[in-house]
Amino acid sequence: MATITRLLRVQTSCVRLFHTTSVVQARAAVAMSRYEPDQKIKYAKLEENISIVKNRLQRPLTLSEKIVYGHLDDPHNQDIVRGESYLRLRPDRVAMQDATAQMAMLQFISSGLPKVAVPSTIHCDHLIQAQVGGEADLARAKDINSEVYNFLQTAGAKYGVGFWKPGSGIIHQIILENYAFPGVLLIGTDSHTPNGGGLGGICVGVGGADAVDVMADIPWELKCPKVIGVKLTGKLSGWTSPKDVILKVADILTVKGGTGAIIEYHGPGVDSISCTGMGTICNMGAEIGATTSVFPYNSRMKDYLIATSRQDIADAASDMQQHLVPDEGAEYDELITIDLDQLKPALNGPFTPDLYNPCSEIKANAEKNGWPLEVKVGLIGSCTNSSYEDMGRAAHICQQAKDKGLKAKSAFTITPGSEQVRATIERDGYAQTFRDVGGMVLANACGPCIGQWDRKDVAMGEKNTIVTSYNRNFTGRNDANPATHAFVTSPDVVTAMVFAGQLGFNPEVDYLEAADGSKFKFEAPTGDELPAKGFDPGEDTYQHPPQEGSNVSVDVDPKSQRLQLLEPFDTWHGKDLEDMAVLIKVKGKCTTDHISMAGPWLKYRGHLDNISNNMLIGAINIENEQANKIKNRLTNDYGAVPDVARNYKANSLNWVVVGDENYGEGSSREHAALEPRHLGGRAIIVKSFARIHETNLKKQGLLPLTFNDPSDYDKIQPDDKISITGLKDFTPGKPLACVIKHSNGSSESIQLNHTFNQGQIEWFQAGSALNRMKKLQ
């Protein structure tokens, strides 16, 4: 009887699967985007895979699980354990921004493959420096970056990659407007790729080597994420904005609390948030270490799809809605509840995006901690907060100030997220309102958010405060000045503060003085979620790759200072790594900005040797508590970190880096892994890693290792010699041994853990993932 029951269950499952799939196939002709009419959304495959996995697991699924497991390469046999299994996935598409696309495309060229296997795009947004205003800054960028833009444009044409020209906008806004859709699995070579979760997709930031795998039709590997649920109740109102949701989540989880997990928002409060507002929340989820963040499909997403000329996708997603929301009874590894009725506007910072300060407390906190109260500059926009709705709410505040005869007391910059948003806010008068109160509208690009800011108003080292609607505020992030105190908040709060000129201004309760001497208080900002007249697309800035690109020439000048073809890294010599130097023992926070700074270094992102001159120059050396000053153990002289590393490499001395918690948090830039490998590094030994950086290190043939006992960090001294043993028996789940030889002749052994699976061990043995790929061709 049990056997018959089992057979009946299988039969019923098969009938149901056949029926639902046939319905999906009837609407399977929906294109992924208007730019790729021949590339279809694979909702039928998604539904089929979800059914297979649900029948296997016999439990309700979260939305995150539906989308991730729905893209499994082998849903029948894939081991699925949250936080343990390595999943092999088939993403729908790849997106690359121009700073990371250079190295990604150089690696793809090295692979020897003729064309990308999945829809892929390059977006020119990172190389435009903010100086005097949008038009002039864009023209200057096109001139000084012409070599790089030409390389990316021709490489895209040759290998089948769409190219968004400089001025088109920030990658994540372009994706939201054109490529993201409910249920998509998209990987992007930028840590804020999760922005697409605002449209119900699983969009994950990765390094360029991961992008190369997907473009080469190799299944993408991801450790099965845990799922943290965030239940939203109540609704947003007044001065409280979507940004305040993620500021509070960062306060709760901290910068590493989301590591290895997807943040899944749900609950009745979701419907009070616009689609672009959901994108804001998902975008900044990168700052808590999350793999990505996602919202369930709802009417706000449908409205946005229709407004961006994707009615067909909206209809298909609506038909698929049961698969684009979590199942009833789905369980989360952790559950957070936030009452939006009780949430208040806040600012996070300085120097870290998880230091929470409600507007009602910021003045007292600043006075207690000695943070400068004068706001020197207020900056709104960036990939996090540059939607039409964001611009409209900020313009409403500016109009109120203008009506009272006020101009901004602080410098005030505005960055539209895309050419479409720029053109629309120009047409609808928002841009002029910003200019009328003293604002400067910058180019449609990342600009000051990533350090592309030619700042002149303060001297380097001068203590000052800025407030931004950005997502990240590490030391020196925006202007390379380590004394700049940067606070991240909503565009609403930034805009209000530029008229007060003071960090302690609370727009909910505080008054300003009008030009006539009267007192007034800002009304809570309002703004249309979507433009009543529809979006103005502005200038057409997209270049589609030709049908046949094999004859396109992609040239890299051997004398170029901006671009350099890659040479394969050396393979493992088959022995233990013995008597390695400690290049630097890092004290405290060490983000990818500390390891490989952006700003002026962005111009070398396509030239590995040149950009390696910035390796770890921002990290603090525990030996002297200084940056970029370490002792050369061969000469006993002090020098810059890259210089000492080059000297060790020239003398065949392998080296390691020793670090603290959440090492490598922040950007997805794989240069932070490529540079140590290029300059002779062999292992990075820390208390814990940020997800993307750990993967990037593995991809480049390095050993990312963690102390079995975090207190062992204290045992290693800067002048020690480090040996890593057990590499001949390197296997998944088996720790490696580390022998520490002290300068006094004594030694001690500790245990180092790793998260390598067998395939990743083969990357190490081959010298890199790219070496392994080429070996298998």
PDB file of C-alpha atoms in Angstrom, residues 481-737:
ATOM      1  CA  ASN A 481      40.101  62.752   2.978  1.00  0.00           C
ATOM      2  CA  PRO A 482      40.342  60.535   6.093  1.00  0.00           C
ATOM      3  CA  ALA A 483      39.041  63.416   8.227  1.00  0.00           C
ATOM      4  CA  THR A 484      35.737  63.721   6.363  1.00  0.00           C
ATOM      5  CA  HIS A 485      32.845  62.544   8.519  1.00  0.00           C
ATOM      6  CA  ALA A 486      30.301  61.135   6.049  1.00  0.00           C
ATOM      7  CA  PHE A 487      26.749  60.273   7.081  1.00  0.00           C
ATOM      8  CA  VAL A 488      24.359  58.314   4.869  1.00  0.00           C
ATOM      9  CA  THR A 489      20.664  59.142   5.015  1.00  0.00           C
ATOM     10  CA  SER A 490      17.665  59.765   2.780  1.00  0.00           C
ATOM     11  CA  PRO A 491      17.636  62.434   0.048  1.00  0.00           C
ATOM     12  CA  ASP A 492      14.902  64.129   2.077  1.00  0.00           C
ATOM     13  CA  VAL A 493      17.088  64.600   5.150  1.00  0.00           C
ATOM     14  CA  VAL A 494      20.122  65.619   3.070  1.00  0.00           C
ATOM     15  CA  THR A 495      18.081  68.270   1.271  1.00  0.00           C
ATOM     16  CA  ALA A 496      16.609  69.662   4.481  1.00  0.00           C
ATOM     17  CA  MET A 497      20.037  69.827   6.095  1.00  0.00           C
ATOM     18  CA  VAL A 498      21.648  71.831   3.295  1.00  0.00           C
ATOM     19  CA  PHE A 499      19.242  74.676   4.085  1.00  0.00           C
ATOM     20  CA  ALA A 500      19.973  74.483   7.810  1.00  0.00           C
ATOM     21  CA  GLY A 501      23.686  73.909   7.239  1.00  0.00           C
ATOM     22  CA  GLN A 502      23.780  71.920  10.457  1.00  0.00           C
ATOM     23  CA  LEU A 503      24.033  68.214  11.216  1.00  0.00           C
ATOM     24  CA  GLY A 504      21.814  68.645  14.263  1.00  0.00           C
ATOM     25  CA  PHE A 505      18.816  69.854  12.267  1.00  0.00           C
ATOM     26  CA  ASN A 506      15.768  67.620  12.710  1.00  0.00           C
ATOM     27  CA  PRO A 507      13.282  68.440   9.924  1.00  0.00           C
ATOM     28  CA  GLU A 508      10.396  66.849  11.805  1.00  0.00           C
ATOM     29  CA  VAL A 509      10.463  69.444  14.604  1.00  0.00           C
ATOM     30  CA  ASP A 510      13.016  72.184  13.920  1.00  0.00           C
ATOM     31  CA  TYR A 511      12.289  75.579  12.342  1.00  0.00           C
ATOM     32  CA  LEU A 512      14.238  77.688   9.851  1.00  0.00           C
ATOM     33  CA  GLU A 513      14.256  81.431   9.361  1.00  0.00           C
ATOM     34  CA  ALA A 514      12.782  82.688   6.077  1.00  0.00           C
ATOM     35  CA  ALA A 515      14.234  85.616   4.142  1.00  0.00           C
ATOM     36  CA  ASP A 516      11.670  87.935   5.760  1.00  0.00           C
ATOM     37  CA  GLY A 517      12.697  86.847   9.264  1.00  0.00           C
ATOM     38  CA  SER A 518       9.660  84.663   9.926  1.00  0.00           C
ATOM     39  CA  LYS A 519      10.018  81.130  11.248  1.00  0.00           C
ATOM     40  CA  PHE A 520       8.799  78.152   9.277  1.00  0.00           C
ATOM     41  CA  LYS A 521       8.998  74.373   9.334  1.00  0.00           C
ATOM     42  CA  PHE A 522       9.242  72.205   6.246  1.00  0.00           C
ATOM     43  CA  GLU A 523       6.178  70.202   5.350  1.00  0.00           C
ATOM     44  CA  ALA A 524       6.917  66.501   5.020  1.00  0.00           C
ATOM     45  CA  PRO A 525       8.100  65.900   1.450  1.00  0.00           C
ATOM     46  CA  THR A 526       5.938  64.350  -1.217  1.00  0.00           C
ATOM     47  CA  GLY A 527       6.715  63.281  -4.762  1.00  0.00           C
ATOM     48  CA  ASP A 528       5.139  61.318  -7.562  1.00  0.00           C
ATOM     49  CA  GLU A 529       6.241  57.696  -7.605  1.00  0.00           C
ATOM     50  CA  LEU A 530       6.177  57.726 -11.409  1.00  0.00           C
ATOM     51  CA  PRO A 531       5.968  60.683 -13.828  1.00  0.00           C
ATOM     52  CA  ALA A 532       2.421  61.642 -14.798  1.00  0.00           C
ATOM     53  CA  LYS A 533       3.561  62.382 -18.362  1.00  0.00           C
ATOM     54  CA  GLY A 534       5.587  59.178 -18.602  1.00  0.00           C
ATOM     55  CA  PHE A 535       9.356  58.949 -18.720  1.00  0.00           C
ATOM     56  CA  ASP A 536      11.360  60.977 -21.225  1.00  0.00           C
ATOM     57  CA  PRO A 537      14.014  58.513 -22.473  1.00  0.00           C
ATOM     58  CA  GLY A 538      16.454  61.317 -23.298  1.00  0.00           C
ATOM     59  CA  GLU A 539      19.412  60.586 -25.550  1.00  0.00           C
ATOM     60  CA  ASP A 540      19.815  57.075 -26.943  1.00  0.00           C
ATOM     61  CA  THR A 541      23.070  55.834 -25.410  1.00  0.00           C
ATOM     62  CA  TYR A 542      22.905  52.091 -26.055  1.00  0.00           C
ATOM     63  CA  GLN A 543      24.993  50.200 -28.610  1.00  0.00           C
ATOM     64  CA  HIS A 544      23.833  46.693 -29.447  1.00  0.00           C
ATOM     65  CA  PRO A 545      26.534  44.223 -30.471  1.00  0.00           C
ATOM     66  CA  PRO A 546      26.553  43.266 -34.146  1.00  0.00           C
ATOM     67  CA  GLN A 547      25.150  39.908 -35.222  1.00  0.00           C
ATOM     68  CA  GLU A 548      28.621  38.834 -36.273  1.00  0.00           C
ATOM     69  CA  GLY A 549      31.509  40.355 -34.304  1.00  0.00           C
ATOM     70  CA  SER A 550      34.389  38.029 -35.079  1.00  0.00           C
ATOM     71  CA  ASN A 551      35.956  40.554 -37.438  1.00  0.00           C
ATOM     72  CA  VAL A 552      35.951  43.361 -34.858  1.00  0.00           C
ATOM     73  CA  SER A 553      39.461  44.230 -33.733  1.00  0.00           C
ATOM     74  CA  VAL A 554      40.190  44.680 -30.018  1.00  0.00           C
ATOM     75  CA  ASP A 555      43.615  46.219 -29.580  1.00  0.00           C
ATOM     76  CA  VAL A 556      45.590  46.717 -26.388  1.00  0.00           C
ATOM     77  CA  ASP A 557      48.735  48.810 -26.813  1.00  0.00           C
ATOM     78  CA  PRO A 558      51.647  47.093 -25.008  1.00  0.00           C
ATOM     79  CA  LYS A 559      52.796  50.571 -23.913  1.00  0.00           C
ATOM     80  CA  SER A 560      49.407  51.546 -22.500  1.00  0.00           C
ATOM     81  CA  GLN A 561      49.259  52.784 -18.924  1.00  0.00           C
ATOM     82  CA  ARG A 562      45.507  52.049 -18.721  1.00  0.00           C
ATOM     83  CA  LEU A 563      45.170  48.542 -20.165  1.00  0.00           C
ATOM     84  CA  GLN A 564      47.292  45.405 -19.942  1.00  0.00           C
ATOM     85  CA  LEU A 565      46.674  41.915 -21.258  1.00  0.00           C
ATOM     86  CA  LEU A 566      46.798  39.301 -18.515  1.00  0.00           C
ATOM     87  CA  GLU A 567      49.448  36.661 -18.026  1.00  0.00           C
ATOM     88  CA  PRO A 568      48.438  33.394 -16.302  1.00  0.00           C
ATOM     89  CA  PHE A 569      49.318  33.105 -12.620  1.00  0.00           C
ATOM     90  CA  ASP A 570      51.796  30.404 -11.625  1.00  0.00           C
ATOM     91  CA  THR A 571      50.443  26.995 -10.623  1.00  0.00           C
ATOM     92  CA  TRP A 572      50.844  25.504  -7.151  1.00  0.00           C
ATOM     93  CA  HIS A 573      54.232  23.808  -6.852  1.00  0.00           C
ATOM     94  CA  GLY A 574      52.785  20.791  -5.053  1.00  0.00           C
ATOM     95  CA  LYS A 575      54.414  21.489  -1.676  1.00  0.00           C
ATOM     96  CA  ASP A 576      53.513  23.181   1.596  1.00  0.00           C
ATOM     97  CA  LEU A 577      54.018  26.948   1.761  1.00  0.00           C
ATOM     98  CA  GLU A 578      56.892  27.476   4.154  1.00  0.00           C
ATOM     99  CA  ASP A 579      58.560  30.415   5.922  1.00  0.00           C
ATOM    100  CA  MET A 580      56.407  33.105   4.371  1.00  0.00           C
ATOM    101  CA  ALA A 581      56.724  36.703   5.542  1.00  0.00           C
ATOM    102  CA  VAL A 582      53.887  38.610   7.142  1.00  0.00           C
ATOM    103  CA  LEU A 583      53.587  41.487   4.698  1.00  0.00           C
ATOM    104  CA  ILE A 584      51.243  43.372   7.017  1.00  0.00           C
ATOM    105  CA  LYS A 585      49.203  42.580  10.092  1.00  0.00           C
ATOM    106  CA  VAL A 586      46.145  44.745   9.636  1.00  0.00           C
ATOM    107  CA  LYS A 587      44.499  46.422  12.603  1.00  0.00           C
ATOM    108  CA  GLY A 588      40.708  46.815  12.613  1.00  0.00           C
ATOM    109  CA  LYS A 589      38.400  47.396   9.667  1.00  0.00           C
ATOM    110  CA  CYS A 590      39.873  46.544   6.291  1.00  0.00           C
ATOM    111  CA  THR A 591      37.444  47.031   3.426  1.00  0.00           C
ATOM    112  CA  THR A 592      38.113  46.637  -0.263  1.00  0.00           C
ATOM    113  CA  ASP A 593      38.620  50.416  -0.247  1.00  0.00           C
ATOM    114  CA  HIS A 594      41.537  49.890   2.124  1.00  0.00           C
ATOM    115  CA  ILE A 595      42.891  47.042  -0.019  1.00  0.00           C
ATOM    116  CA  SER A 596      42.425  48.672  -3.442  1.00  0.00           C
ATOM    117  CA  MET A 597      41.293  52.290  -3.320  1.00  0.00           C
ATOM    118  CA  ALA A 598      38.974  53.752  -5.943  1.00  0.00           C
ATOM    119  CA  GLY A 599      38.906  57.485  -6.763  1.00  0.00           C
ATOM    120  CA  PRO A 600      42.053  58.438  -8.693  1.00  0.00           C
ATOM    121  CA  TRP A 601      43.050  54.771  -8.997  1.00  0.00           C
ATOM    122  CA  LEU A 602      40.017  53.891 -11.090  1.00  0.00           C
ATOM    123  CA  LYS A 603      41.910  54.821 -14.236  1.00  0.00           C
ATOM    124  CA  TYR A 604      44.203  51.819 -13.741  1.00  0.00           C
ATOM    125  CA  ARG A 605      41.477  49.183 -13.318  1.00  0.00           C
ATOM    126  CA  GLY A 606      42.438  47.637 -16.671  1.00  0.00           C
ATOM    127  CA  HIS A 607      46.167  47.532 -15.902  1.00  0.00           C
ATOM    128  CA  LEU A 608      46.973  45.028 -13.183  1.00  0.00           C
ATOM    129  CA  ASP A 609      50.584  46.033 -12.632  1.00  0.00           C
ATOM    130  CA  ASN A 610      49.836  49.750 -12.343  1.00  0.00           C
ATOM    131  CA  ILE A 611      46.831  49.395 -10.058  1.00  0.00           C
ATOM    132  CA  SER A 612      48.824  47.050  -7.829  1.00  0.00           C
ATOM    133  CA  ASN A 613      50.656  50.164  -6.667  1.00  0.00           C
ATOM    134  CA  ASN A 614      47.638  50.886  -4.471  1.00  0.00           C
ATOM    135  CA  MET A 615      47.544  47.488  -2.763  1.00  0.00           C
ATOM    136  CA  LEU A 616      46.678  47.826   0.931  1.00  0.00           C
ATOM    137  CA  ILE A 617      47.837  51.438   1.107  1.00  0.00           C
ATOM    138  CA  GLY A 618      44.797  52.292   3.222  1.00  0.00           C
ATOM    139  CA  ALA A 619      45.183  49.422   5.704  1.00  0.00           C
ATOM    140  CA  ILE A 620      46.427  50.228   9.205  1.00  0.00           C
ATOM    141  CA  ASN A 621      49.632  48.439  10.189  1.00  0.00           C
ATOM    142  CA  ILE A 622      49.257  47.152  13.760  1.00  0.00           C
ATOM    143  CA  GLU A 623      53.018  47.543  14.269  1.00  0.00           C
ATOM    144  CA  ASN A 624      52.967  51.350  14.071  1.00  0.00           C
ATOM    145  CA  GLU A 625      49.257  52.178  13.593  1.00  0.00           C
ATOM    146  CA  GLN A 626      50.097  53.917  10.328  1.00  0.00           C
ATOM    147  CA  ALA A 627      48.836  53.371   6.805  1.00  0.00           C
ATOM    148  CA  ASN A 628      51.172  52.376   3.967  1.00  0.00           C
ATOM    149  CA  LYS A 629      54.265  52.086   6.138  1.00  0.00           C
ATOM    150  CA  ILE A 630      55.566  48.590   6.842  1.00  0.00           C
ATOM    151  CA  LYS A 631      58.928  47.094   7.657  1.00  0.00           C
ATOM    152  CA  ASN A 632      60.765  45.213   4.931  1.00  0.00           C
ATOM    153  CA  ARG A 633      62.089  42.076   6.659  1.00  0.00           C
ATOM    154  CA  LEU A 634      64.831  41.689   4.050  1.00  0.00           C
ATOM    155  CA  THR A 635      66.274  45.200   4.334  1.00  0.00           C
ATOM    156  CA  ASN A 636      64.930  46.315   7.749  1.00  0.00           C
ATOM    157  CA  ASP A 637      63.840  49.570   6.109  1.00  0.00           C
ATOM    158  CA  TYR A 638      60.281  50.903   6.177  1.00  0.00           C
ATOM    159  CA  GLY A 639      58.472  51.308   2.885  1.00  0.00           C
ATOM    160  CA  ALA A 640      55.099  51.471   1.174  1.00  0.00           C
ATOM    161  CA  VAL A 641      53.131  48.223   1.183  1.00  0.00           C
ATOM    162  CA  PRO A 642      53.254  47.652  -2.602  1.00  0.00           C
ATOM    163  CA  ASP A 643      56.980  48.443  -2.715  1.00  0.00           C
ATOM    164  CA  VAL A 644      57.807  45.937  -0.008  1.00  0.00           C
ATOM    165  CA  ALA A 645      55.604  43.308  -1.677  1.00  0.00           C
ATOM    166  CA  ARG A 646      57.402  43.841  -4.988  1.00  0.00           C
ATOM    167  CA  ASN A 647      60.757  43.455  -3.237  1.00  0.00           C
ATOM    168  CA  TYR A 648      59.665  40.199  -1.627  1.00  0.00           C
ATOM    169  CA  LYS A 649      58.419  38.900  -4.983  1.00  0.00           C
ATOM    170  CA  ALA A 650      61.700  39.836  -6.694  1.00  0.00           C
ATOM    171  CA  ASN A 651      63.527  37.850  -4.012  1.00  0.00           C
ATOM    172  CA  SER A 652      61.154  34.850  -4.261  1.00  0.00           C
ATOM    173  CA  LEU A 653      59.808  35.413  -0.744  1.00  0.00           C
ATOM    174  CA  ASN A 654      56.170  34.434  -0.471  1.00  0.00           C
ATOM    175  CA  TRP A 655      54.027  36.429   1.930  1.00  0.00           C
ATOM    176  CA  VAL A 656      50.714  36.480   3.760  1.00  0.00           C
ATOM    177  CA  VAL A 657      48.385  39.145   5.101  1.00  0.00           C
ATOM    178  CA  VAL A 658      46.885  38.843   8.582  1.00  0.00           C
ATOM    179  CA  GLY A 659      43.566  40.597   9.199  1.00  0.00           C
ATOM    180  CA  ASP A 660      40.637  41.107  11.544  1.00  0.00           C
ATOM    181  CA  GLU A 661      36.854  40.587  11.253  1.00  0.00           C
ATOM    182  CA  ASN A 662      34.839  40.882   8.027  1.00  0.00           C
ATOM    183  CA  TYR A 663      37.975  41.385   5.984  1.00  0.00           C
ATOM    184  CA  GLY A 664      37.208  42.670   2.487  1.00  0.00           C
ATOM    185  CA  GLU A 665      33.758  44.113   3.173  1.00  0.00           C
ATOM    186  CA  GLY A 666      32.401  46.658   0.728  1.00  0.00           C
ATOM    187  CA  SER A 667      32.870  46.703  -3.020  1.00  0.00           C
ATOM    188  CA  SER A 668      32.976  43.596  -5.207  1.00  0.00           C
ATOM    189  CA  ARG A 669      36.219  44.759  -6.837  1.00  0.00           C
ATOM    190  CA  GLU A 670      38.313  41.721  -7.609  1.00  0.00           C
ATOM    191  CA  HIS A 671      41.388  43.918  -7.885  1.00  0.00           C
ATOM    192  CA  ALA A 672      41.579  43.529  -4.103  1.00  0.00           C
ATOM    193  CA  ALA A 673      42.293  39.845  -4.810  1.00  0.00           C
ATOM    194  CA  LEU A 674      44.208  40.187  -8.080  1.00  0.00           C
ATOM    195  CA  GLU A 675      46.746  42.636  -6.642  1.00  0.00           C
ATOM    196  CA  PRO A 676      47.942  40.460  -3.746  1.00  0.00           C
ATOM    197  CA  ARG A 677      48.222  37.509  -6.137  1.00  0.00           C
ATOM    198  CA  HIS A 678      50.124  39.575  -8.684  1.00  0.00           C
ATOM    199  CA  LEU A 679      52.596  40.843  -6.090  1.00  0.00           C
ATOM    200  CA  GLY A 680      53.438  37.443  -4.643  1.00  0.00           C
ATOM    201  CA  GLY A 681      50.873  36.860  -1.926  1.00  0.00           C
ATOM    202  CA  ARG A 682      49.857  33.300  -1.117  1.00  0.00           C
ATOM    203  CA  ALA A 683      47.367  33.462   1.751  1.00  0.00           C
ATOM    204  CA  ILE A 684      45.112  35.893   3.575  1.00  0.00           C
ATOM    205  CA  ILE A 685      44.595  34.810   7.203  1.00  0.00           C
ATOM    206  CA  VAL A 686      41.822  36.575   9.098  1.00  0.00           C
ATOM    207  CA  LYS A 687      39.115  36.214  11.751  1.00  0.00           C
ATOM    208  CA  SER A 688      36.331  36.317   9.138  1.00  0.00           C
ATOM    209  CA  PHE A 689      35.735  37.302   5.503  1.00  0.00           C
ATOM    210  CA  ALA A 690      33.113  39.218   3.582  1.00  0.00           C
ATOM    211  CA  ARG A 691      31.470  36.870   1.072  1.00  0.00           C
ATOM    212  CA  ILE A 692      32.454  38.391  -2.275  1.00  0.00           C
ATOM    213  CA  HIS A 693      36.063  38.988  -1.308  1.00  0.00           C
ATOM    214  CA  GLU A 694      36.548  35.446  -0.037  1.00  0.00           C
ATOM    215  CA  THR A 695      35.282  34.088  -3.365  1.00  0.00           C
ATOM    216  CA  ASN A 696      37.449  36.509  -5.345  1.00  0.00           C
ATOM    217  CA  LEU A 697      40.554  35.366  -3.462  1.00  0.00           C
ATOM    218  CA  LYS A 698      39.774  31.723  -4.252  1.00  0.00           C
ATOM    219  CA  LYS A 699      39.221  32.551  -7.929  1.00  0.00           C
ATOM    220  CA  GLN A 700      42.713  34.049  -8.200  1.00  0.00           C
ATOM    221  CA  GLY A 701      44.506  31.094  -6.604  1.00  0.00           C
ATOM    222  CA  LEU A 702      45.005  32.562  -3.132  1.00  0.00           C
ATOM    223  CA  LEU A 703      44.188  30.832   0.158  1.00  0.00           C
ATOM    224  CA  PRO A 704      41.565  32.725   2.186  1.00  0.00           C
ATOM    225  CA  LEU A 705      41.868  31.149   5.646  1.00  0.00           C
ATOM    226  CA  THR A 706      40.267  31.900   9.003  1.00  0.00           C
ATOM    227  CA  PHE A 707      41.553  31.343  12.517  1.00  0.00           C
ATOM    228  CA  ASN A 708      39.867  28.383  14.169  1.00  0.00           C
ATOM    229  CA  ASP A 709      40.287  30.386  17.368  1.00  0.00           C
ATOM    230  CA  PRO A 710      39.923  34.119  16.648  1.00  0.00           C
ATOM    231  CA  SER A 711      42.290  34.895  19.529  1.00  0.00           C
ATOM    232  CA  ASP A 712      45.095  33.281  17.504  1.00  0.00           C
ATOM    233  CA  TYR A 713      45.210  36.593  15.635  1.00  0.00           C
ATOM    234  CA  ASP A 714      47.152  37.880  18.647  1.00  0.00           C
ATOM    235  CA  LYS A 715      49.742  35.117  18.377  1.00  0.00           C
ATOM    236  CA  ILE A 716      51.062  36.261  15.004  1.00  0.00           C
ATOM    237  CA  GLN A 717      53.606  39.079  15.145  1.00  0.00           C
ATOM    238  CA  PRO A 718      54.605  41.249  12.162  1.00  0.00           C
ATOM    239  CA  ASP A 719      58.137  39.784  12.089  1.00  0.00           C
ATOM    240  CA  ASP A 720      57.036  36.139  12.259  1.00  0.00           C
ATOM    241  CA  LYS A 721      57.518  33.538   9.544  1.00  0.00           C
ATOM    242  CA  ILE A 722      54.405  31.597   8.544  1.00  0.00           C
ATOM    243  CA  SER A 723      54.189  28.055   7.176  1.00  0.00           C
ATOM    244  CA  ILE A 724      50.931  26.508   5.956  1.00  0.00           C
ATOM    245  CA  THR A 725      51.070  22.727   5.972  1.00  0.00           C
ATOM    246  CA  GLY A 726      48.780  19.930   4.885  1.00  0.00           C
ATOM    247  CA  LEU A 727      48.333  21.202   1.328  1.00  0.00           C
ATOM    248  CA  LYS A 728      49.121  17.810  -0.201  1.00  0.00           C
ATOM    249  CA  ASP A 729      46.019  16.511   1.568  1.00  0.00           C
ATOM    250  CA  PHE A 730      43.966  19.663   0.951  1.00  0.00           C
ATOM    251  CA  THR A 731      40.353  18.502   1.073  1.00  0.00           C
ATOM    252  CA  PRO A 732      36.956  20.098   1.729  1.00  0.00           C
ATOM    253  CA  GLY A 733      36.121  20.432   5.407  1.00  0.00           C
ATOM    254  CA  LYS A 734      39.623  19.536   6.624  1.00  0.00           C
ATOM    255  CA  PRO A 735      41.489  22.415   8.346  1.00  0.00           C
ATOM    256  CA  LEU A 736      45.043  23.334   7.431  1.00  0.00           C
ATOM    257  CA  ALA A 737      47.861  23.633   9.938  1.00  0.00           C
TER     258      ALA A 737
END
